[in-house]
PDB file of C-alpha atoms in Angstrom:
ATOM      1  CA  MET A   1      -6.470 -15.672  -1.016  1.00 44.00           C
ATOM      2  CA  LYS A   2      -9.807 -15.249  -2.817  1.00 46.00           C
ATOM      3  CA  LYS A   3     -11.323 -14.553   0.591  1.00 46.00           C
ATOM      4  CA  ILE A   4      -8.901 -11.643   1.180  1.00 44.00           C
ATOM      5  CA  VAL A   5      -9.675 -10.132  -2.235  1.00 44.00           C
ATOM      6  CA  SER A   6     -13.439 -10.533  -1.670  1.00 47.00           C
ATOM      7  CA  ILE A   7     -13.255  -8.926   1.768  1.00 46.00           C
ATOM      8  CA  ALA A   8     -11.159  -6.023   0.441  1.00 44.00           C
ATOM      9  CA  ALA A   9     -13.625  -5.422  -2.398  1.00 46.00           C
ATOM     10  CA  ALA A  10     -16.608  -5.529  -0.015  1.00 48.00           C
ATOM     11  CA  VAL A  11     -14.928  -3.082   2.395  1.00 44.00           C
ATOM     12  CA  LEU A  12     -14.132  -0.675  -0.449  1.00 43.00           C
ATOM     13  CA  LEU A  13     -17.644  -0.787  -1.898  1.00 45.00           C
ATOM     14  CA  THR A  14     -19.324  -0.393   1.494  1.00 45.00           C
ATOM     15  CA  SER A  15     -16.894   2.335   2.542  1.00 43.00           C
ATOM     16  CA  SER A  16     -17.400   4.204  -0.727  1.00 42.00           C
ATOM     17  CA  ALA A  17     -21.187   4.227  -0.297  1.00 42.00           C
ATOM     18  CA  TYR A  18     -20.849   5.412   3.316  1.00 43.00           C
ATOM     19  CA  ALA A  19     -18.242   8.049   2.471  1.00 40.00           C
ATOM     20  CA  GLN A  20     -20.415   9.587  -0.243  1.00 41.00           C
ATOM     21  CA  GLN A  21     -23.028  10.342   2.432  1.00 42.00           C
ATOM     22  CA  GLN A  22     -20.567  11.677   5.012  1.00 41.00           C
ATOM     23  CA  GLY A  23     -17.869  14.337   5.106  1.00 44.00           C
ATOM     24  CA  SER A  24     -14.167  13.515   5.345  1.00 53.00           C
ATOM     25  CA  ASN A  25     -12.653  13.439   8.847  1.00 73.00           C
ATOM     26  CA  GLY A  26      -9.094  12.508   7.929  1.00 87.00           C
ATOM     27  CA  PHE A  27      -9.357   8.699   7.988  1.00 93.00           C
ATOM     28  CA  TYR A  28      -8.898   6.615   4.846  1.00 95.00           C
ATOM     29  CA  VAL A  29      -8.792   2.974   3.810  1.00 96.00           C
ATOM     30  CA  GLY A  30      -7.604   1.614   0.517  1.00 96.00           C
ATOM     31  CA  ALA A  31      -6.715  -1.454  -1.477  1.00 96.00           C
ATOM     32  CA  GLY A  32      -4.503  -1.897  -4.487  1.00 96.00           C
ATOM     33  CA  ILE A  33      -3.042  -4.525  -6.740  1.00 96.00           C
ATOM     34  CA  GLY A  34       0.301  -4.473  -8.457  1.00 93.00           C
ATOM     35  CA  LEU A  35       3.709  -5.830  -9.322  1.00 90.00           C
ATOM     36  CA  GLU A  36       6.059  -7.315  -6.720  1.00 86.00           C
ATOM     37  CA  ALA A  37       9.388  -6.561  -8.392  1.00 84.00           C
ATOM     38  CA  MET A  38      12.248  -8.783  -7.314  1.00 76.00           C
ATOM     39  CA  PRO A  39      16.016  -8.742  -8.006  1.00 69.00           C
ATOM     40  CA  LYS A  40      17.784 -10.579 -10.834  1.00 63.00           C
ATOM     41  CA  HIS A  41      17.007 -14.264 -11.419  1.00 59.00           C
ATOM     42  CA  VAL A  42      13.503 -13.971  -9.965  1.00 74.00           C
ATOM     43  CA  ASP A  43      10.278 -13.718 -11.946  1.00 78.00           C
ATOM     44  CA  ASP A  44       8.137 -10.929 -10.507  1.00 82.00           C
ATOM     45  CA  GLY A  45       4.859 -11.613  -8.746  1.00 85.00           C
ATOM     46  CA  VAL A  46       1.511  -9.899  -8.302  1.00 91.00           C
ATOM     47  CA  GLY A  47       0.454  -8.615  -4.902  1.00 91.00           C
ATOM     48  CA  LEU A  48      -2.469  -7.120  -3.005  1.00 95.00           C
ATOM     49  CA  ALA A  49      -2.037  -4.239  -0.542  1.00 94.00           C
ATOM     50  CA  ILE A  50      -4.618  -3.133   2.022  1.00 96.00           C
ATOM     51  CA  LYS A  51      -3.995   0.107   3.900  1.00 96.00           C
ATOM     52  CA  GLY A  52      -5.506   2.448   6.431  1.00 96.00           C
ATOM     53  CA  GLY A  53      -4.357   5.893   7.409  1.00 95.00           C
ATOM     54  CA  LEU A  54      -5.122   8.914   9.518  1.00 94.00           C
ATOM     55  CA  GLU A  55      -4.296  12.548   8.793  1.00 93.00           C
ATOM     56  CA  LEU A  56      -2.816  14.282  11.840  1.00 92.00           C
ATOM     57  CA  ASP A  57      -3.500  17.905  10.878  1.00 88.00           C
ATOM     58  CA  SER A  58      -4.035  18.769  14.562  1.00 87.00           C
ATOM     59  CA  VAL A  59      -0.357  17.917  15.136  1.00 88.00           C
ATOM     60  CA  LEU A  60       1.102  19.293  11.876  1.00 91.00           C
ATOM     61  CA  ASN A  61      -0.677  20.188   8.628  1.00 92.00           C
ATOM     62  CA  ASN A  62      -0.445  17.404   6.013  1.00 93.00           C
ATOM     63  CA  LEU A  63       1.226  14.935   8.435  1.00 95.00           C
ATOM     64  CA  GLY A  64      -0.300  11.473   8.795  1.00 95.00           C
ATOM     65  CA  VAL A  65       0.234   7.844   9.744  1.00 96.00           C
ATOM     66  CA  GLU A  66      -0.489   4.793   7.629  1.00 96.00           C
ATOM     67  CA  ALA A  67      -0.465   1.026   8.146  1.00 96.00           C
ATOM     68  CA  GLU A  68      -0.231  -1.318   5.162  1.00 95.00           C
ATOM     69  CA  LEU A  69      -0.476  -5.087   4.787  1.00 93.00           C
ATOM     70  CA  SER A  70       0.614  -6.590   1.486  1.00 90.00           C
ATOM     71  CA  THR A  71       0.632 -10.193   0.341  1.00 88.00           C
ATOM     72  CA  SER A  72       1.365 -12.183  -2.794  1.00 85.00           C
ATOM     73  CA  LEU A  73      -1.552 -13.166  -5.026  1.00 89.00           C
ATOM     74  CA  ILE A  74       0.805 -14.700  -7.594  1.00 84.00           C
ATOM     75  CA  SER A  75       4.058 -15.506  -5.817  1.00 79.00           C
ATOM     76  CA  PRO A  76       7.397 -14.429  -7.292  1.00 78.00           C
ATOM     77  CA  GLU A  77       9.372 -17.409  -8.589  1.00 76.00           C
ATOM     78  CA  ILE A  78      13.110 -18.084  -8.620  1.00 72.00           C
ATOM     79  CA  SER A  79      13.841 -18.530 -12.324  1.00 70.00           C
ATOM     80  CA  ASN A  80      16.364 -21.356 -12.263  1.00 69.00           C
ATOM     81  CA  SER A  81      14.656 -23.524  -9.611  1.00 69.00           C
ATOM     82  CA  ASN A  82      10.911 -22.851 -10.035  1.00 67.00           C
ATOM     83  CA  ASN A  83      10.648 -22.216  -6.273  1.00 72.00           C
ATOM     84  CA  LYS A  84       7.892 -19.762  -5.378  1.00 72.00           C
ATOM     85  CA  ILE A  85       8.446 -17.126  -2.689  1.00 75.00           C
ATOM     86  CA  ASP A  86       5.311 -16.213  -0.739  1.00 75.00           C
ATOM     87  CA  ILE A  87       5.679 -12.670   0.571  1.00 78.00           C
ATOM     88  CA  THR A  88       3.558 -10.947   3.209  1.00 83.00           C
ATOM     89  CA  THR A  89       4.669  -7.649   4.758  1.00 84.00           C
ATOM     90  CA  PHE A  90       3.280  -5.239   7.343  1.00 90.00           C
ATOM     91  CA  GLY A  91       4.464  -1.642   7.499  1.00 92.00           C
ATOM     92  CA  VAL A  92       3.773   1.417   9.633  1.00 95.00           C
ATOM     93  CA  TYR A  93       4.609   4.763   8.053  1.00 96.00           C
ATOM     94  CA  ALA A  94       4.670   8.486   8.676  1.00 96.00           C
ATOM     95  CA  THR A  95       3.167  10.271   5.656  1.00 97.00           C
ATOM     96  CA  TYR A  96       3.127  13.835   4.363  1.00 96.00           C
ATOM     97  CA  THR A  97       0.478  14.879   1.840  1.00 95.00           C
ATOM     98  CA  ILE A  98       1.425  17.539  -0.708  1.00 95.00           C
ATOM     99  CA  ASP A  99      -1.521  19.100  -2.547  1.00 93.00           C
ATOM    100  CA  ILE A 100      -0.820  20.289  -6.092  1.00 94.00           C
ATOM    101  CA  PRO A 101      -2.473  23.752  -6.212  1.00 94.00           C
ATOM    102  CA  GLY A 102      -5.282  24.152  -8.732  1.00 93.00           C
ATOM    103  CA  SER A 103      -5.592  20.443  -9.479  1.00 94.00           C
ATOM    104  CA  ALA A 104      -7.105  17.216  -8.175  1.00 95.00           C
ATOM    105  CA  PHE A 105      -3.615  15.678  -7.773  1.00 97.00           C
ATOM    106  CA  LYS A 106      -1.754  15.024  -4.516  1.00 95.00           C
ATOM    107  CA  VAL A 107       1.593  13.446  -3.737  1.00 97.00           C
ATOM    108  CA  ARG A 108       2.102  11.447  -0.519  1.00 97.00           C
ATOM    109  CA  PRO A 109       5.624  10.306   0.392  1.00 98.00           C
ATOM    110  CA  LYS A 110       5.909   7.871   3.288  1.00 97.00           C
ATOM    111  CA  PHE A 111       8.700   6.597   5.495  1.00 96.00           C
ATOM    112  CA  GLY A 112       8.604   4.009   8.265  1.00 95.00           C
ATOM    113  CA  LEU A 113       9.288   0.515   9.534  1.00 92.00           C
ATOM    114  CA  ILE A 114       8.235  -2.761   7.987  1.00 89.00           C
ATOM    115  CA  LEU A 115       8.141  -6.408   8.997  1.00 83.00           C
ATOM    116  CA  PRO A 116       9.175  -7.786   5.596  1.00 72.00           C
ATOM    117  CA  ASN A 117       9.176 -11.437   6.548  1.00 66.00           C
ATOM    118  CA  LEU A 118       5.745 -12.511   7.684  1.00 67.00           C
ATOM    119  CA  ALA A 119       5.597 -15.289   5.063  1.00 60.00           C
ATOM    120  CA  ASP A 120       8.720 -15.030   2.926  1.00 55.00           C
ATOM    121  CA  GLU A 121      12.003 -16.876   2.703  1.00 57.00           C
ATOM    122  CA  LEU A 122      14.069 -13.735   1.999  1.00 56.00           C
ATOM    123  CA  HIS A 123      14.720 -12.644   5.581  1.00 51.00           C
ATOM    124  CA  SER A 124      15.394 -14.207   8.942  1.00 52.00           C
ATOM    125  CA  ARG A 125      12.507 -14.011  11.403  1.00 53.00           C
ATOM    126  CA  GLY A 126      12.438 -10.944  13.622  1.00 60.00           C
ATOM    127  CA  ASP A 127      13.934  -8.539  11.079  1.00 74.00           C
ATOM    128  CA  VAL A 128      12.504  -5.044  11.063  1.00 83.00           C
ATOM    129  CA  ALA A 129      13.566  -2.920   8.116  1.00 84.00           C
ATOM    130  CA  ILE A 130      13.302   0.699   7.086  1.00 89.00           C
ATOM    131  CA  SER A 131      10.841   1.207   4.254  1.00 91.00           C
ATOM    132  CA  GLY A 132       9.662   4.129   2.202  1.00 94.00           C
ATOM    133  CA  GLY A 133       7.694   5.049  -0.847  1.00 95.00           C
ATOM    134  CA  ILE A 134       5.667   7.625  -2.669  1.00 97.00           C
ATOM    135  CA  ALA A 135       2.107   7.724  -3.992  1.00 96.00           C
ATOM    136  CA  GLY A 136       0.514   9.930  -6.601  1.00 97.00           C
ATOM    137  CA  MET A 137      -3.196  10.395  -6.014  1.00 96.00           C
ATOM    138  CA  TYR A 138      -6.021  11.748  -8.136  1.00 97.00           C
ATOM    139  CA  GLU A 139      -9.183  12.858  -6.329  1.00 95.00           C
ATOM    140  CA  LEU A 140     -12.158  11.279  -8.133  1.00 95.00           C
ATOM    141  CA  ASN A 141     -14.555  12.976  -5.680  1.00 92.00           C
ATOM    142  CA  ASN A 142     -14.366  14.265  -2.079  1.00 86.00           C
ATOM    143  CA  GLN A 143     -14.294  10.746  -0.679  1.00 91.00           C
ATOM    144  CA  LEU A 144     -12.512   8.641  -3.314  1.00 95.00           C
ATOM    145  CA  ASP A 145      -8.913   8.775  -4.566  1.00 95.00           C
ATOM    146  CA  LEU A 146      -7.266   6.753  -7.316  1.00 97.00           C
ATOM    147  CA  TYR A 147      -3.605   6.147  -6.481  1.00 97.00           C
ATOM    148  CA  VAL A 148      -0.424   4.765  -7.986  1.00 97.00           C
ATOM    149  CA  GLU A 149       2.286   3.930  -5.519  1.00 96.00           C
ATOM    150  CA  TYR A 150       5.888   2.782  -5.285  1.00 95.00           C
ATOM    151  CA  VAL A 151       7.034   1.197  -2.002  1.00 92.00           C
ATOM    152  CA  ASN A 152      10.456  -0.238  -1.235  1.00 88.00           C
ATOM    153  CA  THR A 153       9.493  -3.093   1.079  1.00 78.00           C
ATOM    154  CA  SER A 154      13.015  -4.444   1.577  1.00 70.00           C
ATOM    155  CA  GLU A 155      16.427  -4.564  -0.038  1.00 66.00           C
ATOM    156  CA  ALA A 156      15.064  -7.460  -2.104  1.00 71.00           C
ATOM    157  CA  MET A 157      11.656  -6.222  -3.283  1.00 79.00           C
ATOM    158  CA  ASN A 158       9.713  -3.198  -4.514  1.00 86.00           C
ATOM    159  CA  ASN A 159       5.936  -2.913  -4.903  1.00 89.00           C
ATOM    160  CA  TYR A 160       4.334  -0.932  -7.740  1.00 94.00           C
ATOM    161  CA  MET A 161       0.620  -0.636  -6.942  1.00 96.00           C
ATOM    162  CA  ILE A 162      -2.543   0.931  -8.326  1.00 96.00           C
ATOM    163  CA  GLY A 163      -5.669   1.175  -6.212  1.00 96.00           C
ATOM    164  CA  LEU A 164      -8.478   3.135  -4.623  1.00 96.00           C
ATOM    165  CA  ALA A 165      -8.621   4.887  -1.259  1.00 95.00           C
ATOM    166  CA  VAL A 166     -11.854   5.907   0.450  1.00 95.00           C
ATOM    167  CA  ASN A 167     -11.767   8.982   2.723  1.00 91.00           C
ATOM    168  CA  PHE A 168     -14.029   9.134   5.780  1.00 87.00           C
TER     169      PHE A 168
END
């Protein structure tokens, strides 16, 4: 797990340095950390999310696609049995970016499909679920956004993340 965090940090730092020298072409990568909120009788966990997206303005202004991989850093735990639940999900989303006029803020809702069971015990193998969420983003500079995000990854879990996204 430390390897994943180290790789994500290296990608973000390298990407940030590159992006500051280049203009944005609609591609972004990001990484965030946050709370994996579970239903009753489960202690929440902490997760890492790595994402990449592409703005499809040539198709429709503000439309985009995004892929996101999230995994548990600190696994949620079932309260009465001390069993840990390792969770890894992969989602593909359609996004729509809404710029707030006169500010550095943007809102990006997303809706798509997710494989919520890559490493968890909550779902049977082969399940594909509908997933959605919303992110609020603050543009730190032309190439770097700070974001907070809510994603419903399944009927059993929600992710609340904070992170950085680098625009290329």
